[in-house]
PDB file of C-alpha atoms in Angstrom:
ATOM      1  CA  GLN Q 147      -0.175  -0.122  -0.253  1.00 88.00           C
ATOM      2  CA  VAL Q 148       0.650   3.584  -0.116  1.00 96.00           C
ATOM      3  CA  GLN Q 149       1.056   5.829   2.823  1.00 97.00           C
ATOM      4  CA  LEU Q 150       0.687   9.523   3.041  1.00 98.00           C
ATOM      5  CA  VAL Q 151       1.944  11.565   5.959  1.00 96.00           C
ATOM      6  CA  GLU Q 152       1.112  15.175   6.484  1.00 96.00           C
ATOM      7  CA  SER Q 153       2.523  17.928   8.609  1.00 96.00           C
ATOM      8  CA  GLY Q 154       2.495  21.989   8.932  1.00 97.00           C
ATOM      9  CA  GLY Q 155      -0.945  22.398  10.017  1.00 97.00           C
ATOM     10  CA  GLY Q 156      -1.970  24.725  12.802  1.00 98.00           C
ATOM     11  CA  LEU Q 157      -3.262  28.039  14.003  1.00 98.00           C
ATOM     12  CA  VAL Q 158      -2.439  31.394  12.246  1.00 98.00           C
ATOM     13  CA  GLN Q 159      -3.739  34.904  12.335  1.00 98.00           C
ATOM     14  CA  ALA Q 160      -5.523  36.411   9.222  1.00 98.00           C
ATOM     15  CA  GLY Q 161      -3.103  37.491   6.705  1.00 98.00           C
ATOM     16  CA  GLY Q 162      -0.486  35.136   7.921  1.00 98.00           C
ATOM     17  CA  SER Q 163       1.308  32.168   6.208  1.00 98.00           C
ATOM     18  CA  LEU Q 164       1.627  28.402   6.553  1.00 98.00           C
ATOM     19  CA  ARG Q 165       3.256  25.846   4.700  1.00 98.00           C
ATOM     20  CA  LEU Q 166       2.005  22.068   4.686  1.00 98.00           C
ATOM     21  CA  SER Q 167       3.811  19.236   3.576  1.00 98.00           C
ATOM     22  CA  CYS Q 168       3.066  15.593   2.804  1.00 98.00           C
ATOM     23  CA  ALA Q 169       5.550  12.459   2.016  1.00 97.00           C
ATOM     24  CA  ALA Q 170       4.272   9.376   0.326  1.00 97.00           C
ATOM     25  CA  SER Q 171       6.203   5.917   1.061  1.00 97.00           C
ATOM     26  CA  GLY Q 172       5.477   2.192   0.813  1.00 96.00           C
ATOM     27  CA  SER Q 173       5.620  -0.285  -2.080  1.00 95.00           C
ATOM     28  CA  ILE Q 174       5.138   2.570  -4.815  1.00 95.00           C
ATOM     29  CA  PHE Q 175       5.766   1.872  -8.250  1.00 95.00           C
ATOM     30  CA  SER Q 176       4.543   5.181  -9.752  1.00 94.00           C
ATOM     31  CA  ILE Q 177       2.605   8.367  -8.703  1.00 95.00           C
ATOM     32  CA  ASP Q 178       0.474   9.984 -11.542  1.00 94.00           C
ATOM     33  CA  ALA Q 179      -0.564  13.055  -9.446  1.00 96.00           C
ATOM     34  CA  MET Q 180      -0.463  14.789  -5.985  1.00 96.00           C
ATOM     35  CA  GLY Q 181      -2.569  17.372  -4.534  1.00 97.00           C
ATOM     36  CA  TRP Q 182      -4.235  18.811  -1.958  1.00 98.00           C
ATOM     37  CA  TYR Q 183      -7.953  18.875  -0.856  1.00 98.00           C
ATOM     38  CA  ARG Q 184      -9.971  20.445   2.039  1.00 98.00           C
ATOM     39  CA  GLN Q 185     -13.179  20.216   4.166  1.00 98.00           C
ATOM     40  CA  ALA Q 186     -14.959  22.924   6.499  1.00 97.00           C
ATOM     41  CA  PRO Q 187     -17.293  21.626   8.817  1.00 92.00           C
ATOM     42  CA  GLY Q 188     -20.750  21.208   7.449  1.00 94.00           C
ATOM     43  CA  LYS Q 189     -18.941  21.378   3.993  1.00 96.00           C
ATOM     44  CA  GLN Q 190     -17.994  18.652   1.228  1.00 96.00           C
ATOM     45  CA  ARG Q 191     -14.281  18.051   0.524  1.00 97.00           C
ATOM     46  CA  GLU Q 192     -13.122  20.349  -2.215  1.00 97.00           C
ATOM     47  CA  LEU Q 193     -10.212  20.385  -4.321  1.00 97.00           C
ATOM     48  CA  VAL Q 194      -7.648  23.007  -3.368  1.00 98.00           C
ATOM     49  CA  ALA Q 195      -4.704  22.246  -5.597  1.00 98.00           C
ATOM     50  CA  VAL Q 196      -3.205  19.277  -7.762  1.00 97.00           C
ATOM     51  CA  VAL Q 197       0.128  18.652  -9.557  1.00 93.00           C
ATOM     52  CA  PRO Q 198      -0.392  16.067 -12.427  1.00 89.00           C
ATOM     53  CA  ASN Q 199       2.388  14.513 -14.095  1.00 88.00           C
ATOM     54  CA  GLY Q 200       3.743  16.165 -17.247  1.00 83.00           C
ATOM     55  CA  ALA Q 201       0.676  18.526 -17.126  1.00 84.00           C
ATOM     56  CA  THR Q 202      -0.106  22.292 -15.261  1.00 90.00           C
ATOM     57  CA  THR Q 203      -0.932  22.836 -11.900  1.00 95.00           C
ATOM     58  CA  ASN Q 204      -4.676  23.244 -11.148  1.00 96.00           C
ATOM     59  CA  TYR Q 205      -5.863  25.456  -8.355  1.00 98.00           C
ATOM     60  CA  ALA Q 206      -9.464  26.191  -6.691  1.00 98.00           C
ATOM     61  CA  ASP Q 207     -10.963  29.594  -7.714  1.00 98.00           C
ATOM     62  CA  SER Q 208     -10.466  30.768  -4.006  1.00 97.00           C
ATOM     63  CA  VAL Q 209      -7.120  30.347  -3.439  1.00 98.00           C
ATOM     64  CA  LYS Q 210      -5.632  31.260  -6.776  1.00 97.00           C
ATOM     65  CA  GLY Q 211      -2.741  34.027  -6.341  1.00 97.00           C
ATOM     66  CA  ARG Q 212      -2.589  32.981  -2.560  1.00 98.00           C
ATOM     67  CA  PHE Q 213      -1.433  29.317  -2.356  1.00 98.00           C
ATOM     68  CA  THR Q 214       1.032  27.583  -4.204  1.00 98.00           C
ATOM     69  CA  ILE Q 215       1.539  23.930  -4.918  1.00 97.00           C
ATOM     70  CA  SER Q 216       5.130  22.148  -5.660  1.00 96.00           C
ATOM     71  CA  ARG Q 217       6.209  18.706  -5.862  1.00 93.00           C
ATOM     72  CA  ASP Q 218       9.638  17.152  -5.172  1.00 93.00           C
ATOM     73  CA  ASN Q 219       9.509  13.842  -7.178  1.00 89.00           C
ATOM     74  CA  ALA Q 220      12.735  12.397  -5.917  1.00 91.00           C
ATOM     75  CA  LYS Q 221      10.925  12.213  -2.522  1.00 93.00           C
ATOM     76  CA  ASN Q 222       7.527  11.948  -3.258  1.00 95.00           C
ATOM     77  CA  THR Q 223       6.585  14.761  -1.464  1.00 96.00           C
ATOM     78  CA  VAL Q 224       4.176  17.881  -2.062  1.00 97.00           C
ATOM     79  CA  TYR Q 225       3.814  21.101  -0.528  1.00 97.00           C
ATOM     80  CA  LEU Q 226       1.093  23.595  -0.240  1.00 98.00           C
ATOM     81  CA  GLN Q 227       2.569  27.426   0.480  1.00 98.00           C
ATOM     82  CA  MET Q 228      -0.760  29.311   1.965  1.00 98.00           C
ATOM     83  CA  ASN Q 229      -0.098  32.926   1.977  1.00 98.00           C
ATOM     84  CA  SER Q 230      -2.736  35.757   2.872  1.00 98.00           C
ATOM     85  CA  LEU Q 231      -4.582  33.445   4.700  1.00 98.00           C
ATOM     86  CA  LYS Q 232      -8.320  34.050   5.423  1.00 98.00           C
ATOM     87  CA  PRO Q 233     -10.692  32.721   7.958  1.00 98.00           C
ATOM     88  CA  GLU Q 234     -12.716  30.932   5.313  1.00 97.00           C
ATOM     89  CA  ASP Q 235      -9.462  28.977   4.529  1.00 98.00           C
ATOM     90  CA  THR Q 236     -10.320  27.201   8.122  1.00 98.00           C
ATOM     91  CA  ALA Q 237     -10.463  23.382   7.336  1.00 98.00           C
ATOM     92  CA  VAL Q 238      -8.850  20.046   7.304  1.00 98.00           C
ATOM     93  CA  TYR Q 239      -6.490  19.663   4.781  1.00 98.00           C
ATOM     94  CA  TYR Q 240      -6.152  16.312   2.966  1.00 98.00           C
ATOM     95  CA  CYS Q 241      -2.934  15.065   1.196  1.00 98.00           C
ATOM     96  CA  ASN Q 242      -4.337  13.040  -2.091  1.00 97.00           C
ATOM     97  CA  ALA Q 243      -2.010  10.649  -4.610  1.00 97.00           C
ATOM     98  CA  VAL Q 244      -2.938   8.816  -7.506  1.00 96.00           C
ATOM     99  CA  ALA Q 245      -0.308   5.764  -7.760  1.00 96.00           C
ATOM    100  CA  ALA Q 246       0.358   2.525  -8.562  1.00 96.00           C
ATOM    101  CA  VAL Q 247       1.898  -0.036  -6.442  1.00 95.00           C
ATOM    102  CA  ILE Q 248       4.718  -2.558  -7.029  1.00 95.00           C
ATOM    103  CA  GLY Q 249       3.127  -5.856  -8.393  1.00 91.00           C
ATOM    104  CA  SER Q 250       0.044  -4.185  -9.608  1.00 90.00           C
ATOM    105  CA  ARG Q 251       1.769  -1.271 -11.758  1.00 85.00           C
ATOM    106  CA  TRP Q 252      -1.269  -1.239 -14.252  1.00 91.00           C
ATOM    107  CA  ARG Q 253      -3.812  -0.406 -11.814  1.00 94.00           C
ATOM    108  CA  LYS Q 254      -3.709   3.262 -10.017  1.00 95.00           C
ATOM    109  CA  SER Q 255      -5.462   4.019  -6.990  1.00 96.00           C
ATOM    110  CA  ASP Q 256      -6.844   6.986  -5.008  1.00 96.00           C
ATOM    111  CA  TYR Q 257      -4.559   7.272  -1.496  1.00 97.00           C
ATOM    112  CA  TRP Q 258      -5.418  10.006   1.524  1.00 98.00           C
ATOM    113  CA  GLY Q 259      -3.594  11.261   4.193  1.00 98.00           C
ATOM    114  CA  GLN Q 260      -5.071  11.580   7.629  1.00 97.00           C
ATOM    115  CA  GLY Q 261      -5.720  15.101   7.488  1.00 97.00           C
ATOM    116  CA  THR Q 262      -4.419  18.438   8.864  1.00 97.00           C
ATOM    117  CA  GLN Q 263      -5.948  20.847  10.798  1.00 98.00           C
ATOM    118  CA  VAL Q 264      -5.731  24.584   9.531  1.00 98.00           C
ATOM    119  CA  THR Q 265      -7.461  27.235  11.723  1.00 98.00           C
ATOM    120  CA  VAL Q 266      -7.296  31.080  10.467  1.00 98.00           C
ATOM    121  CA  SER Q 267      -8.294  33.499  13.516  1.00 97.00           C
ATOM    122  CA  SER Q 268      -9.793  36.699  12.154  1.00 93.00           C
TER     123      SER Q 268
END
């Protein structure tokens, strides 16, 4: 299987910055994409940003110009730099990877981290 470990969440003042990281490990054959989702209380999970292989990055309209996603393929790690944070950014942020495991490289599956809490105070 593939395990995703997230870090970097916490409490920050509005206008501040925070950097999330997520490292993938396990019997990985390949990773097609890595990204971040978030879920606020009472709302459904939504895409924040994603980095596909060989394609342009994608951002939710609400975070464009403020968040930057980056990926270190050699380390199987994805980052989310969050600047100019707003109270509405408060949510649990989840790391996601689309990957194939060794021995089943023809089949790709979604993997999820445990989530990390980001709270932005006004």
